Short mmCIF file of C-alpha atoms and ligand atoms in Angstrom, two decimals:
data_model
loop_
_atom_site.label_atom_id
_atom_site.label_comp_id
_atom_site.label_asym_id
_atom_site.label_seq_id
_atom_site.Cartn_x
_atom_site.Cartn_y
_atom_site.Cartn_z
CA MET A 1 -0.30 0.21 0.28
CA THR A 2 1.33 3.20 -0.93
CA THR A 3 1.90 5.85 2.14
CA TYR A 4 1.20 9.39 0.98
CA THR A 5 3.21 11.96 2.70
CA ASP A 6 0.64 15.27 3.26
CA GLU A 7 3.31 17.30 0.98
CA HIS A 8 2.54 14.33 -1.94
CA ILE A 9 -1.46 14.93 -1.29
CA LYS A 10 -1.39 18.36 -1.66
CA GLN A 11 0.29 19.03 -4.54
CA MET A 12 -2.10 15.88 -5.78
CA ASP A 13 -5.04 18.65 -4.53
CA HIS A 14 -3.55 21.62 -6.20
CA ASP A 15 -2.75 19.67 -9.71
CA CYS A 16 -5.87 17.85 -10.16
CA VAL A 17 -8.97 19.23 -8.74
CA MET A 18 -10.96 22.32 -9.54
CA GLY A 19 -9.39 25.14 -6.88
CA THR A 20 -12.74 26.50 -5.36
CA TYR A 21 -11.88 25.64 -1.76
CA ALA A 22 -9.87 27.73 0.36
CA ARG A 23 -8.27 24.48 2.53
CA LEU A 24 -6.70 25.35 5.50
CA PRO A 25 -3.81 23.19 5.29
CA VAL A 26 -4.93 19.91 7.07
CA VAL A 27 -4.67 16.19 5.60
CA LEU A 28 -6.93 14.75 7.72
CA GLU A 29 -6.65 11.50 7.57
CA ARG A 30 -9.07 9.34 9.93
CA GLY A 31 -11.15 9.84 13.47
CA GLN A 32 -12.59 8.57 16.44
CA GLY A 33 -15.10 9.76 18.34
CA PRO A 34 -14.74 14.34 18.66
CA TYR A 35 -11.09 13.87 17.42
CA VAL A 36 -9.23 13.47 14.53
CA TRP A 37 -5.85 12.91 12.97
CA ASP A 38 -3.51 14.27 10.10
CA VAL A 39 -1.51 12.48 7.80
CA ASN A 40 1.64 13.38 9.96
CA GLY A 41 -0.27 11.76 12.90
CA LYS A 42 -1.49 14.74 15.14
CA LYS A 43 -4.21 15.08 17.07
CA TYR A 44 -7.41 17.57 16.60
CA LEU A 45 -10.42 18.00 18.53
CA ASP A 46 -13.32 18.56 16.37
CA PHE A 47 -15.28 21.48 17.61
CA LEU A 48 -16.59 21.89 13.58
CA ALA A 49 -17.58 18.50 13.00
CA GLY A 50 -17.87 18.34 9.04
CA ILE A 51 -20.21 21.76 9.57
CA ALA A 52 -22.52 20.40 11.44
CA VAL A 53 -22.45 17.31 10.10
CA ASN A 54 -20.45 14.58 11.78
CA VAL A 55 -23.26 14.74 15.26
CA LEU A 56 -22.48 11.09 16.24
CA GLY A 57 -18.45 12.04 16.05
CA HIS A 58 -16.14 10.66 13.52
CA ALA A 59 -16.68 7.08 13.43
CA HIS A 60 -19.49 6.24 15.85
CA PRO A 61 -19.56 1.66 15.88
CA ALA A 62 -23.74 1.70 14.57
CA LEU A 63 -23.35 3.70 12.14
CA VAL A 64 -20.37 1.93 10.60
CA ALA A 65 -22.00 -1.18 10.60
CA ALA A 66 -25.08 0.20 9.51
CA VAL A 67 -22.81 1.73 6.36
CA GLN A 68 -20.79 -1.86 6.25
CA ALA A 69 -24.75 -3.96 6.57
CA GLN A 70 -26.40 -1.81 4.18
CA ALA A 71 -24.16 -2.00 1.54
CA ALA A 72 -23.51 -5.19 1.39
CA THR A 73 -27.32 -5.64 1.00
CA LEU A 74 -28.31 -3.30 -1.83
CA MET A 75 -26.39 -0.33 -2.04
CA HIS A 76 -28.35 1.46 -5.47
CA THR A 77 -31.86 1.26 -7.33
CA SER A 78 -32.86 4.01 -8.83
CA ASN A 79 -36.28 5.74 -7.53
CA ILE A 80 -38.29 3.05 -10.57
CA PHE A 81 -38.13 0.99 -8.08
CA TYR A 82 -39.42 1.19 -4.01
CA THR A 83 -36.85 0.10 -1.71
CA ILE A 84 -37.33 -0.72 2.27
CA PRO A 85 -35.32 2.25 3.72
CA GLN A 86 -36.41 4.41 2.27
CA PRO A 87 -40.31 5.13 3.49
CA ARG A 88 -38.44 3.46 6.68
CA LEU A 89 -36.37 6.78 6.87
CA ALA A 90 -38.84 8.87 4.99
CA GLN A 91 -41.89 7.40 8.50
CA LYS A 92 -39.22 7.95 10.88
CA LEU A 93 -38.82 11.78 9.44
CA LEU A 94 -42.76 12.39 10.14
CA ALA A 95 -42.70 11.18 13.82
CA ILE A 96 -40.54 13.33 14.48
CA SER A 97 -41.47 15.71 12.84
CA GLY A 98 -44.93 15.95 12.98
CA PHE A 99 -45.07 15.99 9.20
CA ASP A 100 -46.60 14.88 6.22
CA LYS A 101 -44.94 13.26 3.47
CA ALA A 102 -40.91 13.79 2.09
CA PHE A 103 -39.17 14.23 -0.49
CA PHE A 104 -35.19 12.83 -0.62
CA ALA A 105 -31.52 14.62 -2.53
CA ASN A 106 -28.75 14.59 -1.36
CA SER A 107 -27.39 17.48 -0.39
CA GLY A 108 -28.69 20.63 1.52
CA ALA A 109 -28.47 22.83 -2.04
CA GLU A 110 -30.78 19.72 -3.26
CA ALA A 111 -33.19 19.60 0.05
CA ASN A 112 -34.23 23.51 -0.26
CA GLU A 113 -34.02 23.25 -5.37
CA ALA A 114 -36.96 20.72 -4.38
CA ALA A 115 -38.94 23.28 -1.69
CA ILE A 116 -37.95 25.96 -4.02
CA LYS A 117 -39.99 24.43 -6.98
CA LEU A 118 -42.87 23.24 -4.74
CA ALA A 119 -43.64 26.63 -3.32
CA ARG A 120 -43.27 27.59 -7.60
CA LYS A 121 -45.91 25.26 -8.22
CA TYR A 122 -48.13 25.48 -5.65
CA GLY A 123 -48.10 29.73 -6.95
CA LYS A 124 -50.11 27.70 -10.18
CA LYS A 125 -52.62 26.75 -8.07
CA ASP A 126 -56.06 27.80 -9.27
CA GLY A 127 -54.33 28.61 -12.90
CA ARG A 128 -52.55 31.17 -11.95
CA THR A 129 -49.49 32.83 -13.17
CA ASP A 130 -48.88 35.37 -11.74
CA LYS A 131 -48.14 34.69 -7.46
CA PHE A 132 -43.80 33.09 -8.35
CA ARG A 133 -42.40 36.33 -5.78
CA ILE A 134 -40.10 34.00 -2.58
CA ILE A 135 -39.45 36.42 -0.22
CA THR A 136 -35.78 35.17 1.69
CA ALA A 137 -33.18 37.01 4.34
CA GLN A 138 -30.24 39.41 3.81
CA ARG A 139 -27.21 37.26 5.38
CA SER A 140 -28.81 33.52 4.60
CA PHE A 141 -26.98 30.92 3.22
CA HIS A 142 -29.55 28.21 1.40
CA GLY A 143 -26.84 26.18 -0.93
CA ARG A 144 -24.91 26.93 -4.51
CA THR A 145 -26.54 25.57 -7.31
CA MET A 146 -28.27 28.97 -9.74
CA ALA A 147 -31.69 28.73 -7.29
CA THR A 148 -30.33 28.30 -4.03
CA VAL A 149 -27.35 31.30 -4.45
CA THR A 150 -30.22 33.29 -5.87
CA ALA A 151 -32.37 32.70 -3.13
CA THR A 152 -28.49 32.82 -1.00
CA ALA A 153 -28.74 37.11 -0.25
CA GLN A 154 -24.96 37.43 -0.03
CA GLU A 155 -23.23 39.33 -3.06
CA LYS A 156 -20.19 38.00 -3.35
CA TYR A 157 -21.81 34.25 -3.47
CA GLN A 158 -24.08 36.17 -6.59
CA LYS A 159 -21.91 37.97 -8.42
CA PRO A 160 -19.51 35.68 -10.71
CA PHE A 161 -22.75 33.89 -11.51
CA ALA A 162 -24.89 36.70 -12.30
CA PRO A 163 -27.70 37.32 -13.47
CA MET A 164 -30.12 35.33 -10.86
CA LEU A 165 -33.63 33.71 -11.27
CA THR A 166 -36.05 36.23 -11.63
CA GLY A 167 -38.50 36.38 -8.86
CA PHE A 168 -36.49 36.33 -5.62
CA ASP A 169 -37.16 39.52 -2.95
CA TYR A 170 -34.44 40.15 -0.70
CA VAL A 171 -34.96 41.55 3.07
CA PRO A 172 -32.55 42.51 6.68
CA TYR A 173 -32.99 39.01 8.84
CA ASN A 174 -34.90 40.08 12.40
CA ASP A 175 -37.01 42.73 10.45
CA VAL A 176 -40.69 42.26 10.69
CA ALA A 177 -41.59 45.71 8.68
CA ALA A 178 -39.74 45.40 6.23
CA LEU A 179 -40.88 40.96 6.21
CA GLN A 180 -44.95 42.74 6.05
CA LYS A 181 -43.64 45.22 3.36
CA ALA A 182 -42.38 42.88 0.99
CA MET A 183 -45.61 40.79 1.64
CA GLY A 184 -48.45 40.25 -0.59
CA PRO A 185 -50.67 38.12 -2.56
CA ASP A 186 -48.35 37.72 -5.51
CA VAL A 187 -45.77 35.84 -2.69
CA CYS A 188 -45.71 31.53 -3.33
CA ALA A 189 -43.57 31.41 -0.01
CA VAL A 190 -40.72 33.27 2.80
CA MET A 191 -37.60 31.17 2.89
CA LEU A 192 -35.64 31.31 6.59
CA GLU A 193 -33.39 29.95 8.14
CA PRO A 194 -34.40 29.77 12.03
CA VAL A 195 -30.87 30.19 13.01
CA GLN A 196 -28.82 31.85 10.26
CA GLY A 197 -25.63 29.54 10.36
CA GLU A 198 -23.52 31.14 7.95
CA GLY A 199 -24.45 34.89 7.70
CA GLY A 200 -22.90 34.01 11.44
CA VAL A 201 -25.70 32.42 14.20
CA TYR A 202 -28.21 34.69 14.96
CA PRO A 203 -30.44 33.08 16.13
CA ALA A 204 -34.64 34.62 15.15
CA ASP A 205 -36.40 36.70 17.21
CA PRO A 206 -39.38 34.54 17.72
CA ALA A 207 -41.90 37.27 17.28
CA TYR A 208 -39.89 37.73 13.93
CA LEU A 209 -40.40 33.83 12.86
CA GLN A 210 -45.16 34.25 14.73
CA GLU A 211 -44.90 37.29 11.85
CA ALA A 212 -43.38 35.34 8.72
CA ARG A 213 -45.82 32.08 9.84
CA ALA A 214 -48.90 34.73 10.09
CA LEU A 215 -47.58 36.88 7.23
CA CYS A 216 -48.16 33.18 5.20
CA ASP A 217 -51.46 32.38 6.05
CA ALA A 218 -53.00 35.84 5.32
CA ASN A 219 -51.25 35.43 1.29
CA ASP A 220 -51.66 31.95 1.15
CA ALA A 221 -47.61 31.94 0.77
CA LEU A 222 -45.75 28.62 1.93
CA LEU A 223 -43.42 29.29 4.70
CA ILE A 224 -40.38 27.45 4.81
CA PHE A 225 -37.92 26.43 7.12
CA ASP A 226 -33.94 26.48 6.32
CA GLU A 227 -33.05 23.66 9.16
CA VAL A 228 -30.47 22.37 6.93
CA GLN A 229 -27.66 23.32 9.76
CA THR A 230 -29.93 23.61 12.56
CA GLY A 231 -32.58 20.18 11.89
CA ILE A 232 -31.55 17.05 13.61
CA GLY A 233 -30.79 17.31 17.47
CA ARG A 234 -28.39 20.14 16.42
CA THR A 235 -29.77 23.07 18.27
CA GLY A 236 -31.04 20.82 21.27
CA HIS A 237 -34.35 19.48 19.95
CA TRP A 238 -34.77 17.34 16.66
CA PHE A 239 -36.10 20.69 14.97
CA ALA A 240 -35.38 24.62 15.82
CA PHE A 241 -38.54 25.23 14.85
CA GLN A 242 -39.49 23.17 17.87
CA HIS A 243 -38.04 26.27 20.22
CA TYR A 244 -40.80 28.74 18.67
CA GLY A 245 -43.62 26.72 18.06
CA VAL A 246 -44.07 28.75 14.21
CA THR A 247 -44.56 25.64 12.32
CA PRO A 248 -43.47 25.91 8.50
CA ASP A 249 -45.26 24.71 5.85
CA VAL A 250 -41.71 23.05 4.31
CA MET A 251 -38.98 22.48 5.97
CA THR A 252 -35.35 21.51 4.50
CA LEU A 253 -32.76 18.67 6.52
CA ALA A 254 -29.10 17.52 5.11
CA LYS A 255 -25.73 18.18 6.90
CA ALA A 256 -26.32 16.52 9.87
CA LEU A 257 -28.72 13.71 8.87
CA GLY A 258 -26.50 11.22 7.38
CA GLY A 259 -23.66 11.58 10.42
CA GLY A 260 -21.59 11.70 7.43
CA PHE A 261 -23.33 10.22 4.46
CA PRO A 262 -24.61 12.48 1.72
CA ILE A 263 -28.23 13.17 2.00
CA GLY A 264 -30.57 15.82 1.86
CA ALA A 265 -34.55 16.13 2.71
CA CYS A 266 -37.33 17.82 1.61
CA LEU A 267 -39.99 17.67 4.14
CA ALA A 268 -43.84 19.45 4.00
CA THR A 269 -46.82 18.89 5.89
CA GLY A 270 -50.73 20.46 5.00
CA ALA A 271 -51.43 21.26 1.25
CA ALA A 272 -47.73 21.51 0.32
CA ALA A 273 -47.71 18.05 0.74
CA SER A 274 -49.10 17.15 -2.25
CA VAL A 275 -48.03 19.49 -4.38
CA PHE A 276 -45.81 17.26 -6.52
CA ALA A 277 -47.19 14.37 -8.53
CA ALA A 278 -45.33 11.56 -10.51
CA GLY A 279 -42.82 13.60 -12.39
CA ASP A 280 -42.67 16.98 -11.08
CA HIS A 281 -38.98 16.24 -9.25
CA GLY A 282 -36.58 13.44 -8.89
CA THR A 283 -33.19 12.24 -8.85
CA THR A 284 -31.99 9.24 -9.40
CA PHE A 285 -28.80 9.25 -6.26
CA GLY A 286 -31.84 10.95 -3.98
CA GLY A 287 -33.00 8.83 -1.27
CA ASN A 288 -31.00 5.36 -2.22
CA PRO A 289 -30.78 2.81 0.23
CA LEU A 290 -27.50 3.19 1.82
CA ALA A 291 -27.54 6.98 2.75
CA CYS A 292 -31.58 6.21 4.39
CA ALA A 293 -30.47 2.65 6.26
CA THR A 294 -27.59 5.46 7.79
CA ALA A 295 -29.73 8.12 8.11
CA LEU A 296 -32.47 5.64 9.98
CA THR A 297 -29.74 4.68 11.80
CA VAL A 298 -28.33 8.23 12.74
CA LEU A 299 -32.11 9.23 14.24
CA GLU A 300 -32.34 6.11 16.19
CA THR A 301 -29.04 6.52 18.23
CA ILE A 302 -29.98 9.93 18.74
CA GLU A 303 -32.68 9.34 19.74
CA LYS A 304 -31.46 6.13 22.21
CA ASP A 305 -28.87 7.99 23.47
CA GLY A 306 -30.87 10.91 24.64
CA LEU A 307 -28.80 13.66 22.66
CA CYS A 308 -30.93 16.69 21.43
CA THR A 309 -31.80 17.33 25.63
CA HIS A 310 -27.58 16.19 25.35
CA ALA A 311 -26.74 18.71 23.16
CA GLN A 312 -28.95 21.69 25.13
CA GLU A 313 -26.79 20.95 28.64
CA MET A 314 -23.93 21.13 26.47
CA GLY A 315 -24.12 24.07 24.94
CA ARG A 316 -25.09 25.91 28.21
CA TYR A 317 -22.31 24.33 29.70
CA PHE A 318 -19.89 25.93 26.84
CA LEU A 319 -20.86 29.28 26.09
CA SER A 320 -21.71 29.80 30.06
CA LYS A 321 -17.72 29.39 30.74
CA ALA A 322 -16.87 30.35 27.18
CA GLN A 323 -18.65 33.85 28.69
CA SER A 324 -16.55 33.45 32.02
CA GLU A 325 -13.32 32.23 30.81
CA LEU A 326 -13.34 34.47 27.47
CA GLY A 327 -15.29 37.23 28.61
CA ALA A 328 -12.57 40.07 28.00
CA HIS A 329 -12.07 39.08 24.80
CA LEU A 330 -16.05 38.26 23.51
CA LYS A 331 -18.08 41.16 22.57
CA ASP A 332 -21.35 38.55 22.25
CA THR A 333 -22.58 34.97 22.19
CA ARG A 334 -24.79 34.17 20.15
CA GLY A 335 -26.56 30.59 19.74
CA LEU A 336 -29.08 27.65 20.02
CA GLY A 337 -27.73 24.21 21.85
CA LEU A 338 -24.42 23.50 20.14
CA MET A 339 -25.19 25.61 17.74
CA MET A 340 -22.05 28.26 18.67
CA GLY A 341 -21.21 31.78 17.95
CA LEU A 342 -18.41 34.17 19.75
CA GLU A 343 -18.22 37.06 18.63
CA LEU A 344 -15.10 38.66 19.20
CA THR A 345 -13.74 42.19 20.20
CA GLN A 346 -11.70 42.33 17.60
CA PRO A 347 -10.65 41.13 14.28
CA VAL A 348 -9.24 38.83 14.64
CA ALA A 349 -11.31 34.93 14.12
CA LYS A 350 -9.35 33.91 11.17
CA LYS A 351 -6.00 34.53 13.43
CA VAL A 352 -8.27 32.38 16.27
CA LEU A 353 -9.43 29.51 14.09
CA THR A 354 -6.09 29.70 12.37
CA ALA A 355 -3.70 30.20 15.59
CA ALA A 356 -6.04 27.11 17.71
CA LEU A 357 -6.10 24.27 14.69
CA GLU A 358 -1.39 24.69 15.46
CA ARG A 359 -2.33 24.03 19.42
CA GLY A 360 -5.28 20.61 17.48
CA LEU A 361 -8.47 22.45 18.10
CA ILE A 362 -11.44 22.77 14.98
CA VAL A 363 -13.16 25.55 14.68
CA ASN A 364 -14.44 27.43 12.01
CA ALA A 365 -15.08 31.30 11.76
CA VAL A 366 -17.64 33.65 9.76
CA GLY A 367 -16.53 37.17 8.89
CA GLU A 368 -13.80 38.61 10.94
CA THR A 369 -14.93 38.43 14.22
CA THR A 370 -16.97 35.56 14.92
CA LEU A 371 -16.50 31.71 15.61
CA ARG A 372 -18.39 28.98 14.68
CA LEU A 373 -18.66 25.75 16.93
CA LEU A 374 -20.62 22.97 15.69
CA PRO A 375 -19.04 19.87 17.89
CA PRO A 376 -20.64 16.13 17.17
CA LEU A 377 -23.60 16.22 19.76
CA ILE A 378 -21.47 13.03 21.49
CA ILE A 379 -19.30 15.90 23.39
CA GLU A 380 -18.51 15.61 27.18
CA ARG A 381 -17.78 17.86 29.23
CA GLU A 382 -13.77 18.05 29.45
CA HIS A 383 -13.77 18.78 25.32
CA CYS A 384 -15.72 21.70 26.26
CA ASP A 385 -13.14 22.66 29.22
CA GLU A 386 -9.84 21.09 26.52
CA ALA A 387 -11.58 23.61 23.79
CA ILE A 388 -11.73 26.77 26.05
CA ALA A 389 -8.81 26.53 27.57
CA ILE A 390 -6.91 26.63 24.04
CA LEU A 391 -9.65 29.81 22.81
CA LYS A 392 -8.44 30.82 26.18
CA ASP A 393 -4.27 31.06 25.54
CA VAL A 394 -5.13 31.65 21.59
CA LEU A 395 -6.84 34.85 22.57
CA ALA A 396 -4.14 36.20 25.22
CA GLU A 397 -1.55 35.59 22.95
CA ILE A 398 -3.53 37.08 19.52
CA SER A 399 -5.14 40.06 21.81
CA GLY A 400 -1.98 40.62 22.61
CA SER A 401 -0.21 40.86 19.54
CA PHE A 402 -2.72 42.55 18.22
CA VAL A 403 -2.95 45.50 20.68
CA THR A 404 0.49 46.55 20.67
CA GLY A 405 1.38 46.31 16.36
CA ASN A 406 3.01 43.45 15.84
CA SER A 407 0.78 40.18 14.22
C1 PLP B 501 -24.99 24.35 4.03
C2 PLP B 501 -26.80 24.92 4.56
C3 PLP B 501 -26.47 24.50 3.16
C4 PLP B 501 -26.46 24.10 1.41
O1 PLP B 501 -26.04 22.42 1.47
P1 PLP B 501 -25.36 21.67 -0.07
O2 PLP B 501 -25.08 20.06 1.59
O3 PLP B 501 -23.62 21.97 1.10
O4 PLP B 501 -26.19 21.84 -0.10
C5 PLP B 501 -28.61 24.80 2.85
N1 PLP B 501 -28.32 25.60 3.31
C6 PLP B 501 -27.98 26.06 4.89
C7 PLP B 501 -28.68 26.94 6.42
C8 PLP B 501 -27.22 25.58 5.37
O5 PLP B 501 -26.28 25.77 6.48
#
């Protein structure tokens, strides 16, 4: 067997893979629980979990067993046939969400693409042709396909690919008056993240989501919650909407759903659940037996191990300890469960990320001032303590050099 060195892999990647990712200079090779190791054998505490994906940590025995068993049984058939895992996963998702129907895709963008198409078709009911407007929020993130990048109201993602699709309008997040003003009978959907993730970890105000619900009802528009990042236990409930008591018509999921295996889902309830008919939408891989058997095991394991409640407890513990230990460096802390943002007093988030990585902690930076933490739901207090100790050292060092000007 060939062993690849760090430099060899990086060179091959530069030579052969399109440069769409500004990668960190680390080649990860394996993982176990909340830790990963690079090809040089260096160990890292993973407080990013593949961007909110590896909810059960790395190499969880139940997940490994599920993948192995289903891969050896039936991996793929296409949606021309019924298979056993797909309706089983759908049934489980409906049971934990209270929704009525599921459609399976392969990613968050595709789950949102399905939701957008569903909303556009919903707008055509009663023979209408003018009800196609979709309202999304500034600072949102919904994906990178043409429809979802149009929904993503951030110029940096849209500019190179203009023109965007028609019929999307953007409003400032958490601004009730702006939403009221933008709303009308020609709107087929309002699409929101209950906690904006990529935009900087901003939870919605309860009154904002309540008003969005009321405005959608008054205008016969669908309320879509993008729970691609917030879903599957991340915020301390199965879904973030359950914190707010505001139920959307459509909810999209991906990231954590497969625990690392690629899968997305679009759930709908009420009238929205029967919008799609045979031939309206589809995907070759969507809901394939391997993806669905894996995701079902993720849900069963989260349930069996009480990881939603655990995420609440760990999130509370981490944020209160971060406030007391790192308080001098923090302008604000935000979050819900184990979806956490630490806003720094200085624009050094990227520097902190790099220095933490050197010391064996993986975190993420959103913007110049905010650290985003999305650890696996299986972490314990000792892992929180370990992460905070590293951040404390790093922040002390960086803020020292920042103040004296030698960055
Ligand atoms: C990551 C993310 C997406 C896009 O998911 P992909 O699987 O990368 O396509 C969409 N919406 C939200 C809220 C996300 O966090």
